[in-house]
DNA sequence: TAATAGTTGAATTTCTTTTACAATTACTAA
DNA sequence: TTAGTAATTGTAAAAGAAATTCAACTATTA
């Protein structure tokens, strides 16, 4: 078997796909080609993404599936804990991977609109505190800090 | 001057109104009756709110102003730091007061959809850390924990 | 008091997301 | 392997939020 085939094989066994398949079957749903294409594409994006970006990436690769299918697949991926809504901006929702990512916060510059990620041990501590103290079973978090980045502060847009 | 008059007077000097007025004038904008009505109503709501709720509250009080005015006023209130977007749910944005409120997190139950607030000293510590370490000037934060509340866990919806 | 510039409401538009429906297809069990 | 069934798809339409256009109005300034 040629090497390239091996590579492709490896790509087919993304843990995300397996988790999705398990979820789909547990729910009595169907693992369709459309869903597979969408999920694979999402996990090739290594950044925040939105429906339009995902749709255009697929179109550019010649995959002609409808936006309706994307809109229908996203809640499934959220439900099985693979992705989550991160923030609503420019009139639509933005998503990010969850599986394999540590809980983290986003710092957003209100001037240049850049978003940076950072982790802090205290985020987990707070989660644990809430779980134990309030009796919640936590499945996700969104943490966003808003302000102005050093570059924009330097450029004297703001003082 | 009768006591009731004093009470009303006091209500007129809400610090939020003064902050809004200052902002409006600093920007060369106008403090109109519509804006005043909207801002006063917002600060009579002591909870998260959305455009529709605000609009209906005003309607029920016989204040007939347009949703367009609400949509136009909210960004002003966000810009001067009086309110912020908290979360996007049910297809629209929800807001909360910022002025006079300590930074806090929201815990949302994905089953009963209840939202609880809590504070934690570590939230401020993280803010300070980001400010100092990354050189940001921070103006706000959103912190949302998602999961299942003890009541819903008990009801065996989930195990 | 007139001129200027910001604001309002109503209606319209834009855009995101959801949904209805008929055709199609994945899965199940014989 | 092959029906039978129930879920899924794409298309188009619908629903809904938010932004915008525009003429009438109004606060502020000169």
PDB file of N, CA and C in Angstrom, chain A residues 16 38-49 54 77 81-86 94-104 106 117 141:
ATOM      1  N   UNK A  16     -12.074  12.996  16.406  1.00  0.00           N
ATOM      2  CA  UNK A  16     -13.303  13.795  16.319  1.00  0.00           C
ATOM      3  C   UNK A  16     -14.372  13.055  15.514  1.00  0.00           C
ATOM      4  N   UNK A  38     -18.577  17.873   6.233  1.00  0.00           N
ATOM      5  CA  UNK A  38     -18.634  19.061   7.094  1.00  0.00           C
ATOM      6  C   UNK A  38     -17.723  18.900   8.301  1.00  0.00           C
ATOM      7  N   UNK A  39     -17.821  17.760   8.950  1.00  0.00           N
ATOM      8  CA  UNK A  39     -17.032  17.560  10.168  1.00  0.00           C
ATOM      9  C   UNK A  39     -15.538  17.559   9.852  1.00  0.00           C
ATOM     10  N   UNK A  40     -15.145  16.879   8.783  1.00  0.00           N
ATOM     11  CA  UNK A  40     -13.724  16.854   8.405  1.00  0.00           C
ATOM     12  C   UNK A  40     -13.220  18.267   8.114  1.00  0.00           C
ATOM     13  N   UNK A  41     -14.034  19.031   7.405  1.00  0.00           N
ATOM     14  CA  UNK A  41     -13.597  20.392   7.063  1.00  0.00           C
ATOM     15  C   UNK A  41     -13.429  21.231   8.328  1.00  0.00           C
ATOM     16  N   UNK A  42     -14.378  21.099   9.215  1.00  0.00           N
ATOM     17  CA  UNK A  42     -14.299  21.882  10.457  1.00  0.00           C
ATOM     18  C   UNK A  42     -13.011  21.583  11.206  1.00  0.00           C
ATOM     19  N   UNK A  43     -12.611  20.302  11.220  1.00  0.00           N
ATOM     20  CA  UNK A  43     -11.416  19.979  11.992  1.00  0.00           C
ATOM     21  C   UNK A  43     -10.124  20.169  11.209  1.00  0.00           C
ATOM     22  N   UNK A  44     -10.260  20.655   9.985  1.00  0.00           N
ATOM     23  CA  UNK A  44      -9.075  21.118   9.257  1.00  0.00           C
ATOM     24  C   UNK A  44      -8.850  22.612   9.472  1.00  0.00           C
ATOM     25  N   UNK A  45      -9.875  23.272   9.984  1.00  0.00           N
ATOM     26  CA  UNK A  45      -9.719  24.693  10.307  1.00  0.00           C
ATOM     27  C   UNK A  45      -9.125  24.770  11.704  1.00  0.00           C
ATOM     28  N   UNK A  46      -7.970  25.450  11.825  1.00  0.00           N
ATOM     29  CA  UNK A  46      -7.384  25.512  13.162  1.00  0.00           C
ATOM     30  C   UNK A  46      -7.515  26.908  13.729  1.00  0.00           C
ATOM     31  N   UNK A  47      -8.765  27.348  13.757  1.00  0.00           N
ATOM     32  CA  UNK A  47      -9.038  28.695  14.246  1.00  0.00           C
ATOM     33  C   UNK A  47     -10.543  28.817  14.434  1.00  0.00           C
ATOM     34  N   UNK A  48     -10.972  29.954  14.908  1.00  0.00           N
ATOM     35  CA  UNK A  48     -12.403  30.213  14.978  1.00  0.00           C
ATOM     36  C   UNK A  48     -12.955  30.196  13.557  1.00  0.00           C
ATOM     37  N   UNK A  49     -14.209  29.841  13.417  1.00  0.00           N
ATOM     38  CA  UNK A  49     -14.801  29.837  12.077  1.00  0.00           C
ATOM     39  C   UNK A  49     -16.281  30.192  12.180  1.00  0.00           C
ATOM     40  N   UNK A  54     -16.948  28.369   6.416  1.00  0.00           N
ATOM     41  CA  UNK A  54     -16.997  26.921   6.228  1.00  0.00           C
ATOM     42  C   UNK A  54     -17.606  26.591   4.873  1.00  0.00           C
ATOM     43  N   UNK A  77     -22.698  18.854  16.470  1.00  0.00           N
ATOM     44  CA  UNK A  77     -21.309  18.925  16.920  1.00  0.00           C
ATOM     45  C   UNK A  77     -21.191  19.618  18.280  1.00  0.00           C
ATOM     46  N   UNK A  81     -20.144  17.853  22.090  1.00  0.00           N
ATOM     47  CA  UNK A  81     -18.984  18.446  22.763  1.00  0.00           C
ATOM     48  C   UNK A  81     -17.749  18.628  21.908  1.00  0.00           C
ATOM     49  N   UNK A  82     -17.908  18.593  20.590  1.00  0.00           N
ATOM     50  CA  UNK A  82     -16.738  18.774  19.729  1.00  0.00           C
ATOM     51  C   UNK A  82     -16.443  20.244  19.443  1.00  0.00           C
ATOM     52  N   UNK A  83     -17.488  21.030  19.306  1.00  0.00           N
ATOM     53  CA  UNK A  83     -17.295  22.466  19.076  1.00  0.00           C
ATOM     54  C   UNK A  83     -18.210  23.247  20.018  1.00  0.00           C
ATOM     55  N   UNK A  84     -18.033  24.556  20.040  1.00  0.00           N
ATOM     56  CA  UNK A  84     -18.970  25.410  20.785  1.00  0.00           C
ATOM     57  C   UNK A  84     -19.081  26.766  20.113  1.00  0.00           C
ATOM     58  N   UNK A  85     -20.160  27.435  20.392  1.00  0.00           N
ATOM     59  CA  UNK A  85     -20.293  28.824  19.993  1.00  0.00           C
ATOM     60  C   UNK A  85     -19.313  29.629  20.835  1.00  0.00           C
ATOM     61  N   UNK A  86     -18.505  30.474  20.198  1.00  0.00           N
ATOM     62  CA  UNK A  86     -17.600  31.305  21.005  1.00  0.00           C
ATOM     63  C   UNK A  86     -18.102  32.715  21.171  1.00  0.00           C
ATOM     64  N   UNK A  94     -19.861  32.703  15.765  1.00  0.00           N
ATOM     65  CA  UNK A  94     -18.540  32.148  15.474  1.00  0.00           C
ATOM     66  C   UNK A  94     -18.315  30.949  16.389  1.00  0.00           C
ATOM     67  N   UNK A  95     -17.620  29.963  15.865  1.00  0.00           N
ATOM     68  CA  UNK A  95     -17.440  28.697  16.578  1.00  0.00           C
ATOM     69  C   UNK A  95     -15.972  28.379  16.777  1.00  0.00           C
ATOM     70  N   UNK A  96     -15.708  27.457  17.701  1.00  0.00           N
ATOM     71  CA  UNK A  96     -14.331  26.981  17.870  1.00  0.00           C
ATOM     72  C   UNK A  96     -14.351  25.521  18.306  1.00  0.00           C
ATOM     73  N   UNK A  97     -13.232  24.853  18.086  1.00  0.00           N
ATOM     74  CA  UNK A  97     -13.081  23.463  18.531  1.00  0.00           C
ATOM     75  C   UNK A  97     -13.048  23.435  20.049  1.00  0.00           C
ATOM     76  N   UNK A  98     -13.532  22.358  20.599  1.00  0.00           N
ATOM     77  CA  UNK A  98     -13.456  22.177  22.045  1.00  0.00           C
ATOM     78  C   UNK A  98     -12.611  20.952  22.358  1.00  0.00           C
ATOM     79  N   UNK A  99     -12.866  19.867  21.623  1.00  0.00           N
ATOM     80  CA  UNK A  99     -12.148  18.615  21.879  1.00  0.00           C
ATOM     81  C   UNK A  99     -10.642  18.811  21.741  1.00  0.00           C
ATOM     82  N   UNK A 100      -9.914  18.409  22.757  1.00  0.00           N
ATOM     83  CA  UNK A 100      -8.461  18.513  22.716  1.00  0.00           C
ATOM     84  C   UNK A 100      -7.920  19.895  23.046  1.00  0.00           C
ATOM     85  N   UNK A 101      -8.821  20.794  23.440  1.00  0.00           N
ATOM     86  CA  UNK A 101      -8.384  22.147  23.800  1.00  0.00           C
ATOM     87  C   UNK A 101      -8.624  22.404  25.280  1.00  0.00           C
ATOM     88  N   UNK A 102      -7.631  22.943  25.928  1.00  0.00           N
ATOM     89  CA  UNK A 102      -7.780  23.316  27.328  1.00  0.00           C
ATOM     90  C   UNK A 102      -8.752  24.489  27.445  1.00  0.00           C
ATOM     91  N   UNK A 103      -9.461  24.565  28.563  1.00  0.00           N
ATOM     92  CA  UNK A 103     -10.276  25.775  28.775  1.00  0.00           C
ATOM     93  C   UNK A 103      -9.382  27.012  28.713  1.00  0.00           C
ATOM     94  N   UNK A 104      -9.853  28.012  28.013  1.00  0.00           N
ATOM     95  CA  UNK A 104      -9.029  29.200  27.813  1.00  0.00           C
ATOM     96  C   UNK A 104      -9.909  30.430  27.679  1.00  0.00           C
ATOM     97  N   UNK A 106     -10.497  34.403  25.787  1.00  0.00           N
ATOM     98  CA  UNK A 106     -10.192  35.195  24.611  1.00  0.00           C
ATOM     99  C   UNK A 106     -10.089  36.660  25.012  1.00  0.00           C
ATOM    100  N   UNK A 117      -5.904  34.253  22.304  1.00  0.00           N
ATOM    101  CA  UNK A 117      -6.264  33.261  23.307  1.00  0.00           C
ATOM    102  C   UNK A 117      -5.205  33.204  24.391  1.00  0.00           C
ATOM    103  N   UNK A 141     -17.233  26.318  28.653  1.00  0.00           N
ATOM    104  CA  UNK A 141     -17.156  27.697  29.145  1.00  0.00           C
ATOM    105  C   UNK A 141     -16.773  28.648  28.024  1.00  0.00           C
TER     106      UNK A 141
END
